[in-house]
PDB file of C-alpha atoms in Angstrom:
ATOM      1  CA  MET A1057    -156.461 -32.028-307.824  1.00 95.00           C
ATOM      2  CA  THR A1058    -154.449 -34.302-310.341  1.00 95.00           C
ATOM      3  CA  LEU A1059    -151.404 -34.400-310.454  1.00 95.00           C
ATOM      4  CA  TYR A1060    -149.146 -36.879-312.409  1.00 93.00           C
ATOM      5  CA  GLN A1061    -145.255 -37.563-311.284  1.00 92.00           C
ATOM      6  CA  PRO A1062    -142.690 -39.410-312.149  1.00 88.00           C
ATOM      7  CA  GLU A1063    -143.042 -43.098-311.659  1.00 81.00           C
ATOM      8  CA  SER A1064    -138.627 -43.292-309.035  1.00 73.00           C
ATOM      9  CA  GLY A1065    -136.723 -40.611-307.573  1.00 64.00           C
ATOM     10  CA  TYR A1066    -137.966 -36.823-306.073  1.00 71.00           C
ATOM     11  CA  SER A1067    -141.584 -36.424-305.643  1.00 75.00           C
ATOM     12  CA  TYR A1068    -143.934 -33.550-303.794  1.00 82.00           C
ATOM     13  CA  ASN A1069    -144.626 -34.512-299.841  1.00 90.00           C
ATOM     14  CA  SER A1070    -146.591 -32.704-297.367  1.00 94.00           C
ATOM     15  CA  ASP A1071    -143.979 -28.848-297.165  1.00 95.00           C
ATOM     16  CA  SER A1072    -145.755 -28.232-300.765  1.00 95.00           C
ATOM     17  CA  LEU A1073    -148.598 -27.886-299.362  1.00 97.00           C
ATOM     18  CA  PHE A1074    -147.928 -26.813-295.768  1.00 98.00           C
ATOM     19  CA  LEU A1075    -146.258 -23.860-298.500  1.00 98.00           C
ATOM     20  CA  TYR A1076    -149.402 -23.025-300.034  1.00 98.00           C
ATOM     21  CA  ASP A1077    -151.308 -22.723-297.149  1.00 98.00           C
ATOM     22  CA  PHE A1078    -148.513 -20.272-295.345  1.00 98.00           C
ATOM     23  CA  ILE A1079    -148.779 -18.357-298.933  1.00 98.00           C
ATOM     24  CA  SER A1080    -152.538 -18.360-298.618  1.00 98.00           C
ATOM     25  CA  ARG A1081    -152.873 -16.568-295.512  1.00 97.00           C
ATOM     26  CA  PHE A1082    -151.416 -13.501-297.835  1.00 97.00           C
ATOM     27  CA  ASN A1083    -154.389 -13.437-300.581  1.00 97.00           C
ATOM     28  CA  PRO A1084    -151.732 -13.677-303.395  1.00 97.00           C
ATOM     29  CA  LYS A1085    -153.143 -11.351-306.877  1.00 96.00           C
ATOM     30  CA  GLY A1086    -151.087  -9.758-309.522  1.00 97.00           C
ATOM     31  CA  GLU A1087    -148.180 -11.582-311.158  1.00 97.00           C
ATOM     32  CA  LEU A1088    -146.583 -14.678-309.216  1.00 98.00           C
ATOM     33  CA  LEU A1089    -143.492 -16.728-310.233  1.00 98.00           C
ATOM     34  CA  ASP A1090    -143.368 -20.525-308.634  1.00 98.00           C
ATOM     35  CA  VAL A1091    -139.367 -20.734-308.639  1.00 97.00           C
ATOM     36  CA  GLY A1092    -138.273 -24.422-308.589  1.00 94.00           C
ATOM     37  CA  ALA A1093    -141.783 -25.836-309.822  1.00 94.00           C
ATOM     38  CA  GLY A1094    -141.493 -28.726-309.980  1.00 93.00           C
ATOM     39  CA  CYS A1095    -144.425 -30.718-311.366  1.00 94.00           C
ATOM     40  CA  GLY A1096    -146.091 -27.497-310.395  1.00 96.00           C
ATOM     41  CA  ILE A1097    -148.094 -28.277-307.277  1.00 96.00           C
ATOM     42  CA  VAL A1098    -147.480 -24.932-305.178  1.00 97.00           C
ATOM     43  CA  GLY A1099    -148.125 -22.932-308.466  1.00 98.00           C
ATOM     44  CA  LEU A1100    -150.945 -24.555-310.136  1.00 98.00           C
ATOM     45  CA  LEU A1101    -152.812 -25.119-306.773  1.00 98.00           C
ATOM     46  CA  ILE A1102    -153.211 -20.831-305.993  1.00 98.00           C
ATOM     47  CA  GLY A1103    -154.284 -20.690-309.828  1.00 97.00           C
ATOM     48  CA  ARG A1104    -156.325 -22.082-308.829  1.00 97.00           C
ATOM     49  CA  ASP A1105    -157.891 -20.702-306.046  1.00 97.00           C
ATOM     50  CA  PHE A1106    -157.349 -17.089-306.265  1.00 97.00           C
ATOM     51  CA  THR A1107    -158.709 -15.749-309.584  1.00 93.00           C
ATOM     52  CA  LYS A1108    -156.632 -12.679-308.825  1.00 96.00           C
ATOM     53  CA  VAL A1109    -152.835 -14.088-309.538  1.00 97.00           C
ATOM     54  CA  ASN A1110    -151.266 -14.407-312.765  1.00 97.00           C
ATOM     55  CA  VAL A1111    -149.081 -17.604-312.495  1.00 97.00           C
ATOM     56  CA  SER A1112    -145.928 -18.586-313.984  1.00 97.00           C
ATOM     57  CA  ALA A1113    -142.764 -21.046-312.833  1.00 97.00           C
ATOM     58  CA  VAL A1114    -139.177 -22.116-313.235  1.00 96.00           C
ATOM     59  CA  GLU A1115    -137.801 -24.932-313.773  1.00 95.00           C
ATOM     60  CA  LYS A1116    -134.904 -26.389-314.919  1.00 92.00           C
ATOM     61  CA  GLN A1117    -135.405 -29.766-315.187  1.00 91.00           C
ATOM     62  CA  GLU A1118    -136.256 -31.681-318.548  1.00 91.00           C
ATOM     63  CA  LEU A1119    -137.805 -34.394-316.870  1.00 90.00           C
ATOM     64  CA  PHE A1120    -140.895 -31.668-313.926  1.00 92.00           C
ATOM     65  CA  ILE A1121    -141.166 -29.281-316.854  1.00 94.00           C
ATOM     66  CA  LYS A1122    -143.339 -32.220-319.353  1.00 94.00           C
ATOM     67  CA  TYR A1123    -145.190 -33.046-315.892  1.00 95.00           C
ATOM     68  CA  ALA A1124    -145.338 -29.312-314.785  1.00 96.00           C
ATOM     69  CA  LYS A1125    -146.565 -28.602-318.995  1.00 96.00           C
ATOM     70  CA  LYS A1126    -149.187 -31.308-318.435  1.00 96.00           C
ATOM     71  CA  ASN A1127    -150.868 -30.561-314.570  1.00 96.00           C
ATOM     72  CA  ALA A1128    -151.672 -26.954-315.890  1.00 97.00           C
ATOM     73  CA  LEU A1129    -153.252 -28.832-318.968  1.00 97.00           C
ATOM     74  CA  ILE A1130    -154.943 -31.887-317.232  1.00 96.00           C
ATOM     75  CA  ASN A1131    -156.869 -28.650-314.326  1.00 97.00           C
ATOM     76  CA  LYS A1132    -157.713 -26.378-316.806  1.00 96.00           C
ATOM     77  CA  ILE A1133    -154.997 -23.856-315.386  1.00 96.00           C
ATOM     78  CA  GLU A1134    -153.288 -20.959-317.175  1.00 93.00           C
ATOM     79  CA  TYR A1135    -149.666 -21.539-316.463  1.00 93.00           C
ATOM     80  CA  GLN A1136    -146.536 -19.927-318.309  1.00 95.00           C
ATOM     81  CA  LEU A1137    -143.583 -21.883-317.455  1.00 96.00           C
ATOM     82  CA  PHE A1138    -139.693 -20.919-317.823  1.00 95.00           C
ATOM     83  CA  GLU A1139    -137.703 -23.734-318.983  1.00 95.00           C
ATOM     84  CA  SER A1140    -134.196 -21.899-317.354  1.00 92.00           C
ATOM     85  CA  ASN A1141    -132.244 -22.267-314.057  1.00 93.00           C
ATOM     86  CA  PHE A1142    -133.314 -19.693-311.909  1.00 93.00           C
ATOM     87  CA  LEU A1143    -130.701 -17.777-312.069  1.00 93.00           C
ATOM     88  CA  GLU A1144    -129.803 -17.620-315.063  1.00 92.00           C
ATOM     89  CA  LEU A1145    -133.569 -16.434-316.173  1.00 92.00           C
ATOM     90  CA  GLU A1146    -134.084 -12.799-318.019  1.00 86.00           C
ATOM     91  CA  GLU A1147    -134.667 -10.715-315.797  1.00 77.00           C
ATOM     92  CA  GLU A1148    -137.535  -8.661-317.610  1.00 83.00           C
ATOM     93  CA  ASN A1149    -140.914  -9.662-315.921  1.00 88.00           C
ATOM     94  CA  LYS A1150    -141.463  -8.126-312.187  1.00 95.00           C
ATOM     95  CA  TYR A1151    -144.107 -10.064-309.458  1.00 97.00           C
ATOM     96  CA  ASN A1152    -146.034  -8.745-307.013  1.00 98.00           C
ATOM     97  CA  PHE A1153    -145.220 -12.461-305.775  1.00 98.00           C
ATOM     98  CA  ILE A1154    -142.154 -15.003-305.497  1.00 98.00           C
ATOM     99  CA  VAL A1155    -143.138 -18.366-304.064  1.00 98.00           C
ATOM    100  CA  SER A1156    -140.348 -21.444-304.205  1.00 96.00           C
ATOM    101  CA  ASN A1157    -140.383 -24.654-301.881  1.00 94.00           C
ATOM    102  CA  PRO A1158    -136.689 -24.062-302.549  1.00 90.00           C
ATOM    103  CA  PRO A1159    -134.104 -27.472-302.301  1.00 80.00           C
ATOM    104  CA  PHE A1160    -132.914 -26.715-298.863  1.00 55.00           C
ATOM    105  CA  TYR A1161    -130.802 -30.199-297.874  1.00 51.00           C
ATOM    106  CA  PRO A1162    -127.739 -27.958-295.889  1.00 59.00           C
ATOM    107  CA  GLN A1163    -123.799 -29.965-297.072  1.00 53.00           C
ATOM    108  CA  GLY A1164    -122.366 -32.353-295.050  1.00 50.00           C
ATOM    109  CA  VAL A1165    -126.247 -34.726-295.530  1.00 47.00           C
ATOM    110  CA  GLN A1166    -124.867 -37.601-297.267  1.00 48.00           C
ATOM    111  CA  LYS A1167    -125.719 -36.449-301.260  1.00 47.00           C
ATOM    112  CA  SER A1168    -128.133 -38.870-303.844  1.00 46.00           C
ATOM    113  CA  GLU A1169    -126.018 -39.622-306.297  1.00 48.00           C
ATOM    114  CA  ASP A1170    -129.274 -39.831-308.591  1.00 49.00           C
ATOM    115  CA  GLU A1171    -129.261 -36.110-310.691  1.00 49.00           C
ATOM    116  CA  ILE A1172    -133.031 -35.446-309.751  1.00 45.00           C
ATOM    117  CA  LEU A1173    -132.475 -35.834-306.681  1.00 46.00           C
ATOM    118  CA  LEU A1174    -129.667 -33.482-306.168  1.00 48.00           C
ATOM    119  CA  ASN A1175    -131.035 -30.303-307.568  1.00 45.00           C
ATOM    120  CA  ALA A1176    -134.094 -30.757-306.607  1.00 43.00           C
ATOM    121  CA  ARG A1177    -133.253 -31.139-302.514  1.00 50.00           C
ATOM    122  CA  TYR A1178    -129.188 -29.787-301.960  1.00 46.00           C
ATOM    123  CA  ALA A1179    -129.409 -26.225-300.728  1.00 49.00           C
ATOM    124  CA  SER A1180    -125.435 -26.090-302.902  1.00 54.00           C
ATOM    125  CA  ASN A1181    -128.146 -26.486-306.460  1.00 67.00           C
ATOM    126  CA  LEU A1182    -129.512 -22.154-305.790  1.00 74.00           C
ATOM    127  CA  PRO A1183    -127.133 -20.887-302.556  1.00 88.00           C
ATOM    128  CA  LEU A1184    -129.233 -18.214-300.792  1.00 92.00           C
ATOM    129  CA  ASP A1185    -127.170 -15.641-301.506  1.00 92.00           C
ATOM    130  CA  ALA A1186    -127.466 -15.932-305.136  1.00 93.00           C
ATOM    131  CA  PHE A1187    -130.985 -16.896-304.693  1.00 94.00           C
ATOM    132  CA  PHE A1188    -132.257 -14.056-303.125  1.00 96.00           C
ATOM    133  CA  LYS A1189    -130.407 -11.548-305.068  1.00 95.00           C
ATOM    134  CA  LYS A1190    -132.297 -12.935-307.575  1.00 96.00           C
ATOM    135  CA  VAL A1191    -135.203 -12.395-305.788  1.00 96.00           C
ATOM    136  CA  SER A1192    -134.831  -9.031-305.102  1.00 96.00           C
ATOM    137  CA  ARG A1193    -134.209  -7.955-308.673  1.00 95.00           C
ATOM    138  CA  LEU A1194    -137.551  -9.032-310.017  1.00 96.00           C
ATOM    139  CA  LEU A1195    -139.716  -8.469-307.239  1.00 97.00           C
ATOM    140  CA  LYS A1196    -141.741  -5.222-307.527  1.00 96.00           C
ATOM    141  CA  PRO A1197    -141.173  -2.757-304.858  1.00 94.00           C
ATOM    142  CA  HIS A1198    -143.154  -3.166-301.990  1.00 93.00           C
ATOM    143  CA  SER A1199    -143.809  -6.929-302.896  1.00 97.00           C
ATOM    144  CA  HIS A1200    -144.047 -10.349-301.618  1.00 97.00           C
ATOM    145  CA  PHE A1201    -141.421 -13.308-301.430  1.00 98.00           C
ATOM    146  CA  VAL A1202    -143.001 -16.236-299.479  1.00 98.00           C
ATOM    147  CA  PHE A1203    -140.660 -20.140-299.150  1.00 97.00           C
ATOM    148  CA  CYS A1204    -140.122 -22.534-296.746  1.00 96.00           C
ATOM    149  CA  TYR A1205    -136.313 -23.760-295.527  1.00 96.00           C
ATOM    150  CA  ASP A1206    -134.666 -26.002-293.223  1.00 93.00           C
ATOM    151  CA  PRO A1207    -135.076 -24.226-289.818  1.00 95.00           C
ATOM    152  CA  SER A1208    -131.298 -25.272-288.997  1.00 93.00           C
ATOM    153  CA  SER A1209    -131.000 -22.205-291.430  1.00 93.00           C
ATOM    154  CA  PHE A1210    -133.100 -19.864-290.034  1.00 96.00           C
ATOM    155  CA  GLY A1211    -130.149 -17.373-288.577  1.00 96.00           C
ATOM    156  CA  ASP A1212    -128.616 -17.292-292.206  1.00 94.00           C
ATOM    157  CA  ILE A1213    -132.143 -16.235-294.296  1.00 96.00           C
ATOM    158  CA  CYS A1214    -132.313 -13.892-292.180  1.00 95.00           C
ATOM    159  CA  SER A1215    -129.069 -12.684-292.618  1.00 95.00           C
ATOM    160  CA  ALA A1216    -129.246 -12.684-296.687  1.00 95.00           C
ATOM    161  CA  LEU A1217    -132.394 -11.525-296.880  1.00 96.00           C
ATOM    162  CA  GLU A1218    -130.987  -8.520-295.151  1.00 95.00           C
ATOM    163  CA  LYS A1219    -128.042  -8.241-297.871  1.00 95.00           C
ATOM    164  CA  VAL A1220    -130.270  -7.291-300.722  1.00 95.00           C
ATOM    165  CA  LYS A1221    -132.395  -4.912-297.856  1.00 94.00           C
ATOM    166  CA  MET A1222    -135.338  -8.235-297.578  1.00 96.00           C
ATOM    167  CA  LYS A1223    -137.629  -8.016-294.105  1.00 95.00           C
ATOM    168  CA  ILE A1224    -138.878 -11.131-292.481  1.00 97.00           C
ATOM    169  CA  CYS A1225    -142.842 -10.120-291.776  1.00 97.00           C
ATOM    170  CA  ASP A1226    -144.257 -13.200-290.836  1.00 98.00           C
ATOM    171  CA  VAL A1227    -142.741 -16.468-289.457  1.00 98.00           C
ATOM    172  CA  GLN A1228    -143.785 -19.811-288.782  1.00 98.00           C
ATOM    173  CA  PHE A1229    -142.120 -23.222-287.717  1.00 98.00           C
ATOM    174  CA  VAL A1230    -143.758 -26.311-288.874  1.00 98.00           C
ATOM    175  CA  TYR A1231    -142.598 -29.601-286.045  1.00 98.00           C
ATOM    176  CA  PRO A1232    -143.060 -33.171-286.312  1.00 97.00           C
ATOM    177  CA  LYS A1233    -144.603 -33.602-283.279  1.00 96.00           C
ATOM    178  CA  GLU A1234    -144.897 -31.122-280.322  1.00 93.00           C
ATOM    179  CA  ILE A1235    -142.057 -32.861-278.094  1.00 91.00           C
ATOM    180  CA  LYS A1236    -139.925 -33.084-281.853  1.00 95.00           C
ATOM    181  CA  SER A1237    -137.318 -30.128-283.086  1.00 96.00           C
ATOM    182  CA  ALA A1238    -139.137 -28.058-285.911  1.00 97.00           C
ATOM    183  CA  SER A1239    -138.148 -30.022-289.482  1.00 96.00           C
ATOM    184  CA  LEU A1240    -139.616 -26.621-291.249  1.00 97.00           C
ATOM    185  CA  VAL A1241    -139.670 -22.921-291.305  1.00 97.00           C
ATOM    186  CA  MET A1242    -141.916 -21.064-293.508  1.00 98.00           C
ATOM    187  CA  VAL A1243    -140.605 -17.256-294.370  1.00 98.00           C
ATOM    188  CA  HIS A1244    -143.259 -14.307-295.445  1.00 98.00           C
ATOM    189  CA  ALA A1245    -140.880 -11.020-296.289  1.00 97.00           C
ATOM    190  CA  ARG A1246    -140.622  -8.008-298.473  1.00 96.00           C
ATOM    191  CA  ASN A1247    -138.719  -5.535-300.129  1.00 93.00           C
ATOM    192  CA  GLY A1248    -139.169  -2.586-298.609  1.00 85.00           C
ATOM    193  CA  SER A1249    -141.387  -2.875-295.419  1.00 85.00           C
ATOM    194  CA  LYS A1250    -140.771  -1.450-291.732  1.00 84.00           C
ATOM    195  CA  SER A1251    -143.068  -4.161-290.179  1.00 85.00           C
ATOM    196  CA  MET A1252    -141.734  -5.952-287.095  1.00 91.00           C
ATOM    197  CA  MET A1253    -141.888 -10.095-287.159  1.00 95.00           C
ATOM    198  CA  LYS A1254    -144.459 -11.835-286.501  1.00 97.00           C
ATOM    199  CA  VAL A1255    -144.011 -15.101-285.390  1.00 97.00           C
ATOM    200  CA  LEU A1256    -147.517 -16.909-285.607  1.00 98.00           C
ATOM    201  CA  GLU A1257    -147.882 -20.258-284.384  1.00 97.00           C
ATOM    202  CA  PRO A1258    -146.196 -23.128-284.443  1.00 97.00           C
ATOM    203  CA  LEU A1259    -148.074 -25.784-287.055  1.00 98.00           C
ATOM    204  CA  ILE A1260    -147.748 -29.214-285.378  1.00 98.00           C
ATOM    205  CA  VAL A1261    -148.195 -32.103-287.915  1.00 97.00           C
ATOM    206  CA  MET A1262    -148.912 -35.186-285.912  1.00 97.00           C
ATOM    207  CA  ASN A1263    -150.998 -36.102-282.244  1.00 94.00           C
ATOM    208  CA  GLU A1264    -150.394 -39.427-280.775  1.00 89.00           C
ATOM    209  CA  ASN A1265    -150.552 -42.040-284.230  1.00 90.00           C
ATOM    210  CA  GLU A1266    -152.823 -39.256-286.065  1.00 96.00           C
ATOM    211  CA  TYR A1267    -153.098 -35.906-288.514  1.00 97.00           C
ATOM    212  CA  THR A1268    -153.886 -32.843-285.989  1.00 98.00           C
ATOM    213  CA  GLN A1269    -156.767 -31.122-287.062  1.00 97.00           C
ATOM    214  CA  ARG A1270    -155.460 -28.134-288.908  1.00 97.00           C
ATOM    215  CA  ILE A1271    -153.121 -31.015-290.682  1.00 98.00           C
ATOM    216  CA  GLN A1272    -156.280 -32.452-291.798  1.00 97.00           C
ATOM    217  CA  GLU A1273    -158.086 -28.853-292.567  1.00 98.00           C
ATOM    218  CA  ILE A1274    -155.416 -27.974-294.849  1.00 98.00           C
ATOM    219  CA  PHE A1275    -155.234 -31.837-296.834  1.00 97.00           C
ATOM    220  CA  LYS A1276    -159.099 -31.132-297.371  1.00 97.00           C
ATOM    221  CA  LYS A1277    -158.273 -27.769-298.718  1.00 97.00           C
ATOM    222  CA  THR A1278    -155.258 -28.407-301.123  1.00 97.00           C
ATOM    223  CA  ASP A1279    -157.402 -31.916-301.794  1.00 96.00           C
ATOM    224  CA  THR A1280    -154.663 -32.930-304.037  1.00 95.00           C
ATOM    225  CA  GLN A1281    -155.013 -36.477-305.707  1.00 93.00           C
ATOM    226  CA  SER A1282    -151.009 -37.986-306.607  1.00 91.00           C
ATOM    227  CA  ILE A1283    -150.772 -40.672-309.773  1.00 89.00           C
ATOM    228  CA  LYS A1284    -147.592 -41.934-310.703  1.00 86.00           C
ATOM    229  CA  CYS A1285    -147.007 -42.286-314.200  1.00 81.00           C
ATOM    230  CA  GLN A1286    -143.987 -42.157-317.254  1.00 80.00           C
ATOM    231  CA  LEU A1287    -144.550 -39.620-319.604  1.00 78.00           C
TER     232      LEU A1287
END
């Protein structure tokens, strides 16, 4: 998949590819909403590979709206894009899946003065409680919410999901190397679920100075090519 991105500023990274692979475990189908689409990578990969899903997305930054539309067009993927702040999105539609690689840099981290980076990276732009409350309103009964986040916020994630009566069904932590601390957590939650939480095998990115076999498989499956350009 060819994906156009801005020449400078925020670009998607491997987190989005890992999230897509995690979402794939749950065989998405029906109505799906990608929150904070950026250039469209997560939603478009799902639209490419899962024929029983109807992909919609929401993105508030004008620059990324242009790139997401361009990428949907060149990859010939049907894609409805809402040009809105997610928290202000009209609530007429209900979804079987809501997925997101949201801004999750915590408070206290030195913030960029670049407005695009500020909106794309920092959790203060989409606080957990407000984020999850909105998600719960837009999900159909017994539906799926799949997202990634800063692993140091896992306790806050559990608490915020409980407030909106959602339960974590599956969780996977990503580690740069076996001896390093986790750098990402991926969460699959559902409303109305009574399942016990399943902690999946850790996803290890590097072994010595090479990508692990599992990571190589993810890169091969996603098969993305990024082109930097100015629209």
